[in-house]
C-alpha positions in Angstrom: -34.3 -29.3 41.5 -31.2 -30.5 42.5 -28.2 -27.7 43.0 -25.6 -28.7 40.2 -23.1 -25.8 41.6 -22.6 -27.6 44.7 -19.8 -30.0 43.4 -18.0 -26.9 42.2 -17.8 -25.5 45.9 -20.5 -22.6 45.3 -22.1 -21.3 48.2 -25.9 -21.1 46.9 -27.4 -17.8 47.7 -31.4 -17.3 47.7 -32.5 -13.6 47.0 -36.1 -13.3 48.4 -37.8 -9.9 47.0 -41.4 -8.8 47.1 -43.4 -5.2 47.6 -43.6 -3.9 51.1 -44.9 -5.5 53.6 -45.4 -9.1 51.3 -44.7 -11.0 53.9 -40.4 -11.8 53.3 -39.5 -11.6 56.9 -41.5 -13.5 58.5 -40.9 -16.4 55.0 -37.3 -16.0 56.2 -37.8 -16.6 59.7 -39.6 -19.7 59.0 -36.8 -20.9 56.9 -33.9 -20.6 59.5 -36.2 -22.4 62.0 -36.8 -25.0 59.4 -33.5 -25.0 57.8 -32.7 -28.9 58.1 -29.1 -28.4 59.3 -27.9 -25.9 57.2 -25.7 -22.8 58.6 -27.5 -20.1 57.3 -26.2 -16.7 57.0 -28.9 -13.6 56.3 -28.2 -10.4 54.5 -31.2 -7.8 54.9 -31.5 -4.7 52.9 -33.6 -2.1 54.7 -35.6 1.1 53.5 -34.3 3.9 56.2 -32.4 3.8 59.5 -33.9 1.5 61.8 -33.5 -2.2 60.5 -36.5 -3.5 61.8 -36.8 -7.0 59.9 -33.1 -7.7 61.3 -34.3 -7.1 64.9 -37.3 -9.3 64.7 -34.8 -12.1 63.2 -32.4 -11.7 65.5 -35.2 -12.4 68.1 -36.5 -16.0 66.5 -33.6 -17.8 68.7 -32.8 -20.2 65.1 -30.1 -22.2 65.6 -29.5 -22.4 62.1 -28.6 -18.5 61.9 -27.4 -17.1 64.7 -27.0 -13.0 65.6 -23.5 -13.0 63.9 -24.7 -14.4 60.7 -27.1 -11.5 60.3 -25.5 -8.5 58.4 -28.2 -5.6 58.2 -27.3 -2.7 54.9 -29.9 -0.1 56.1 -29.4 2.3 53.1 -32.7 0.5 51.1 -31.7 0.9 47.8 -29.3 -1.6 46.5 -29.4 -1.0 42.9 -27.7 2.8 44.0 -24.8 0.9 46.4 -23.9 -2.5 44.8 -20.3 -1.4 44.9 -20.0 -0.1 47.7 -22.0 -1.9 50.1 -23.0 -5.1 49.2 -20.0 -6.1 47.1 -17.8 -5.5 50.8 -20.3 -7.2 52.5 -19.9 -10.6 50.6 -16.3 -10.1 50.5 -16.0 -10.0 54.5 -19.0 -12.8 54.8 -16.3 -15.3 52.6 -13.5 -14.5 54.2 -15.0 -15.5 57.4 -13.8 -19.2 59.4 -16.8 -21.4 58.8 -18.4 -20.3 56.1 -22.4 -20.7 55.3 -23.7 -23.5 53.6 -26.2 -21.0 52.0 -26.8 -17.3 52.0 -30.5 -15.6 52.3 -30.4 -12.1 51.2 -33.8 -10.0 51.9 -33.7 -7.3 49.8 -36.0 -4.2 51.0 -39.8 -3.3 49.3 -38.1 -0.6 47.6 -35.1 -2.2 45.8 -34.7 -3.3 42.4 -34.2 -7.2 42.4 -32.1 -7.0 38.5 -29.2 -4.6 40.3 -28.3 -7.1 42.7 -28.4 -9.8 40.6 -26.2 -9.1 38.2 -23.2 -8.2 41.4 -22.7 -11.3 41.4 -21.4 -11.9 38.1 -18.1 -9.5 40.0 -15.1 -11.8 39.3 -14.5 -12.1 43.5 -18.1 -13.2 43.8 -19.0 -15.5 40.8 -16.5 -17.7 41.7 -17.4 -18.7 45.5 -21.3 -18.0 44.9 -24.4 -18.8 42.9 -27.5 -17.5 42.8 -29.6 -20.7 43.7 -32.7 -18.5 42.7 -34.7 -15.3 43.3 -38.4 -16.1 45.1 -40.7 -13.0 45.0 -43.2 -12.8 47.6 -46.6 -11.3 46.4 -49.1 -10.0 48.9 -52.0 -11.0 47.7 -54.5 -9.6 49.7 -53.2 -6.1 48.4 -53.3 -7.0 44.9 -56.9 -8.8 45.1 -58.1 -4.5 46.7 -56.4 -3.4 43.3 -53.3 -1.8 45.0 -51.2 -2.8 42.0 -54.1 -2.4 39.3 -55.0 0.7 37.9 -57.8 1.4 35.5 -56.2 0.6 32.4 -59.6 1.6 30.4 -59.4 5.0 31.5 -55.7 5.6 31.7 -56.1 4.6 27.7 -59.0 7.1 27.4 -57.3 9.9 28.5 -54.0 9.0 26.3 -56.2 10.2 23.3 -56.3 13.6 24.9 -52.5 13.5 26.0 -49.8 11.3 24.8 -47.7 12.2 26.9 -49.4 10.7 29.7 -47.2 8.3 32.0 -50.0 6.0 33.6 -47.0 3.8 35.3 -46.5 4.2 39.1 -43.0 3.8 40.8 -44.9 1.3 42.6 -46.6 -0.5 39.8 -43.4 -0.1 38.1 -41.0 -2.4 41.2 -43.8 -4.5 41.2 -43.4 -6.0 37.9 -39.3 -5.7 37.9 -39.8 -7.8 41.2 -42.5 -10.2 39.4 -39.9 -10.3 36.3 -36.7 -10.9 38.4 -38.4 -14.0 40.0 -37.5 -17.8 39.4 -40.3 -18.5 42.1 -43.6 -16.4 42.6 -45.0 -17.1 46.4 -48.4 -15.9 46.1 -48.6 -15.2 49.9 -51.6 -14.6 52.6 -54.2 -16.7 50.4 -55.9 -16.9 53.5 -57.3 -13.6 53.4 -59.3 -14.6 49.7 -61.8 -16.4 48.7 -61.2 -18.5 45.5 -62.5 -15.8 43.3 -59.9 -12.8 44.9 -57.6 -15.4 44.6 -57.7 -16.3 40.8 -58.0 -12.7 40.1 -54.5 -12.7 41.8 -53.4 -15.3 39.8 -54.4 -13.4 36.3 -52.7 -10.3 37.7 -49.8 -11.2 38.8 -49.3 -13.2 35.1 -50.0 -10.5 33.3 -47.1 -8.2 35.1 -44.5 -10.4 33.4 -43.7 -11.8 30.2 -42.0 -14.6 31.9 -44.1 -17.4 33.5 -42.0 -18.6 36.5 -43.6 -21.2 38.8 -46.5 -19.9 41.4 -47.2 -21.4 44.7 -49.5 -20.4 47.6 -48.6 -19.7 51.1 -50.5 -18.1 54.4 -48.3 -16.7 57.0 -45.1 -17.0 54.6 -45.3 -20.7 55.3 -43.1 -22.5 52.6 -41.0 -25.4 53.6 -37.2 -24.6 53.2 -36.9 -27.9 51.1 -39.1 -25.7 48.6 -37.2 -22.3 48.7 -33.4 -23.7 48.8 -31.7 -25.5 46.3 -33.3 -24.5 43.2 -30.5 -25.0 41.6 -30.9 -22.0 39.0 -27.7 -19.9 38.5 -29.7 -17.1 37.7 -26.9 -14.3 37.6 -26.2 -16.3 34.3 -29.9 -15.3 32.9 -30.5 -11.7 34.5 -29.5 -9.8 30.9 -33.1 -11.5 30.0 -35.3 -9.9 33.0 -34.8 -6.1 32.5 -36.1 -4.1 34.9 -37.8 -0.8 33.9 -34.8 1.3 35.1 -32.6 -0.6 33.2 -35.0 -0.3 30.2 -35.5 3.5 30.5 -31.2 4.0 30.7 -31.1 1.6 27.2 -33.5 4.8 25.9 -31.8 7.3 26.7 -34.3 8.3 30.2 -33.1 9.5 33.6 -34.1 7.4 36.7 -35.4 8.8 39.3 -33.9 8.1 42.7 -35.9 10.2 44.8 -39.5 8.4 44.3 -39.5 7.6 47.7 -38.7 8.6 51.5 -38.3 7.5 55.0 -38.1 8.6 58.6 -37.9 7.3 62.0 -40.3 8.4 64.5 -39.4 8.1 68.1 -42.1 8.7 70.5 -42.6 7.2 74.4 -44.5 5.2 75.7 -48.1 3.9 74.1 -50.9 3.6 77.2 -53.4 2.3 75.2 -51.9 0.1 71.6 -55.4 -0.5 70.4 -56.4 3.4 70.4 -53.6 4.1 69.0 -54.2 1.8 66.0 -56.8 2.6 65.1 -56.0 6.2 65.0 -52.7 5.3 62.8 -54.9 3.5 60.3 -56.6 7.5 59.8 -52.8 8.8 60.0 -52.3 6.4 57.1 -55.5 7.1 54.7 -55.1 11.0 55.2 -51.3 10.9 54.1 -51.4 8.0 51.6 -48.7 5.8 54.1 -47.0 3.1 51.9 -45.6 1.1 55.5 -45.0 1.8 58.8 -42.7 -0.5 61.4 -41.5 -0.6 64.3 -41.9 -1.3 67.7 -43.8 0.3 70.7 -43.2 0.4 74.5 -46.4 -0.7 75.9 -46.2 0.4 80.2 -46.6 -2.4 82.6 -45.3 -4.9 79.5 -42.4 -6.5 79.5 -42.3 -7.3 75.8 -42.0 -4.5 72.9 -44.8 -4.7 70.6 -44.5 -5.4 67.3 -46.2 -2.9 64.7 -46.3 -3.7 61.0 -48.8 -1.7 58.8 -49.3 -2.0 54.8 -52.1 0.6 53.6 -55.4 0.3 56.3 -53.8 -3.5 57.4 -51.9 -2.9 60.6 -50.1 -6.5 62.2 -49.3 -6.0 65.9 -47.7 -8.6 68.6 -45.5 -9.1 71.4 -42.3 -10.4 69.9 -39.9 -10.3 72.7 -39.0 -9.1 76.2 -36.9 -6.0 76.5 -33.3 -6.7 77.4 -31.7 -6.1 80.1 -30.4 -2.3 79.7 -31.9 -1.6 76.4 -34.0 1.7 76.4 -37.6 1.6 76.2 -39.4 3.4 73.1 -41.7 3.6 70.4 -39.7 3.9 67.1 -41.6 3.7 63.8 -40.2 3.5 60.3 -42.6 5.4 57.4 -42.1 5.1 53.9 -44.1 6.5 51.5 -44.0 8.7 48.2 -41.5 11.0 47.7 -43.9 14.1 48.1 -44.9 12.8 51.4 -45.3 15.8 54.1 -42.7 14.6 56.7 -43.9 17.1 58.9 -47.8 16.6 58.6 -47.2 12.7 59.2 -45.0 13.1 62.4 -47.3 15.6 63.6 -49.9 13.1 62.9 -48.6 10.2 64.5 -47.7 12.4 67.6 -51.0 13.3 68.4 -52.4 9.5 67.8 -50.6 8.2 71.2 
């Protein structure tokens, strides 16, 4: 689809969403070192302090984006901070000499897609940028082990007994404001299914919305950038249509709940042994009902940090680069979870895995 804003001088802007640990950074990363002569620049909304998914970007060496393009909002929730963060944030990224020829905003797990969406409709915005289109990533492993489908046949037996029973997650419930926000749906890590898994995926993740945007498939978050950019959409003119269910509880007269999830950094030293101490963080994760951990660990006698990225039991490590040259060797691990998480159990936890 060709981008029809581009002879009215819009910077095109491509909002890539999707549920933890879907697979968005590493899609992005492919697109800057892919990006067919573009000058990309990246904005990346992170759950908690430590803005992980920036670091391992600012280590892929893509010419098409370098570390100054990168601008890192580490508050993780945009639909709370529109004004004040993001709004600045695109204001300072236009005023800049040599400006993008597209925008690539990540937006974290947590945040609602709608929120963001609508900013930039903001008179300042709307008339520099478009939203070329919003691609939700989907993990589909996760959603073929029923992470994001609960047992509607009993949920609906135990209504008759209490109808005042609320069977939706917060995590079901950003699933399908994600799904419902999206002009593209990447169904992503097909390689872990078989074509059974992945047709269940397929039914699931239609049933989520009422709206039937365009699926592909992807392994490793490999999507060619000729795919992703220049849809053309212009979809802060269509977001009043894809509600999300914040938006639709405020419209009834409910309170949303901010708090339905947490984060912390933990900081430890040094790991002597990574592959011990993986497995013993899968156990760390079952027993406290983990959402995501990230980070990085400082592995002796390596001069690389390694990479940790866990969603549920399914824990990603690898070297991604050498540490530089007076930067402080550590372990620092982001956790998200629910908000009823024990923050003390799970650092206690973790401590004792190394």
């Amino acid at each position: 689809m060709s981008n029809s804003n581009a002879a009215h001088g819009k910077i095109p802007a491509t909002v890539i969403t999707g549920f933890l640990g879907a697979g968005k950074t590493t899609m992005i990363r492919n697109i800057l070192e892919n990006a067919q002569g573009r000058r990309i620049a990246l904005i990346i909304n992170e759950f908690g302090d430590l803005g992980v998914d920036g670091d391992v970007l600012k280590g892929c060496g893509a010419e098409a984006c370098s570390e100054d393009d990168i601008i890192e909002l580490t508050n993780g929730c945009i639909c709370c901070t529109v004004a004040d963060d993001f709004i600045p944030t695109m204001t300072k990224l236009l005023e800049r000499d040599g400006r993008p020829d597209h925008i690539v905003i990540e937006t974290s797990g947590l945040a609602l897609p709608q929120p963001l969406i609508a900013a930039f409709n903001w008179p300042d915005i709307r008339t520099q940028v478009t939203v070329d289109g919003v691609i939700t990533v989907v993990d589909s492993a996760a959603v073929a082990a029923g992470r994001f489908a609960d047992d509607h046949d009993k949920v609906d037996a135990l209504r008759v007994e209490d109808d005042n029973l609320d069977h939706e997650s917060p995590i079901e419930e950003l699933f399908e404001d994600q799904l419902t926000a999206a002009d593209l749906i990447v169904l992503n890590k097909t390689d872990l299914l078989d074509s059974t898994g992945l047709a269940f995926v397929r039914k699931e993740v239609e049933s989520r919305t009422h709206r039937k945007p365009a699926m592909i498939e992807a392994k490793n978050g490999e999507v060619s950038a000729a795919v992703l950019l220049g849809l053309g959409v212009g979809t802060e003119n269509d977001i009043a249509n894809r509600k999300s269910h914040h938006e639709l509880e405020h419209e009834n007269g409910e309170e949303h709940d901010h708090d339905e999830f947490d984060s912390f950094v933990v900081e430890l030293g040094a790991i002597a042994d990574p592959a011990a101490f993986i497995e013993r963080l899968k156990d760390v994760i079952a027993a406290h009902d983990i959402l995501r951990i990230k980070g990085f660990a400082d592995v002796p006698g390596k001069p690389m940090r390694l990479l940790i990225q866990a969603v549920g039991s399914r824990i990603d490590q690898y070297f991604d680069r050498a540490w530089a040259a007076g930067e402080t060797r550590g372990t620092r691990l982001v956790v998200i979870g629910l908000h009823d998480m024990d923050e003390q159990a799970v650092r206690a936890a973790i401590a004792a895995a190394v």
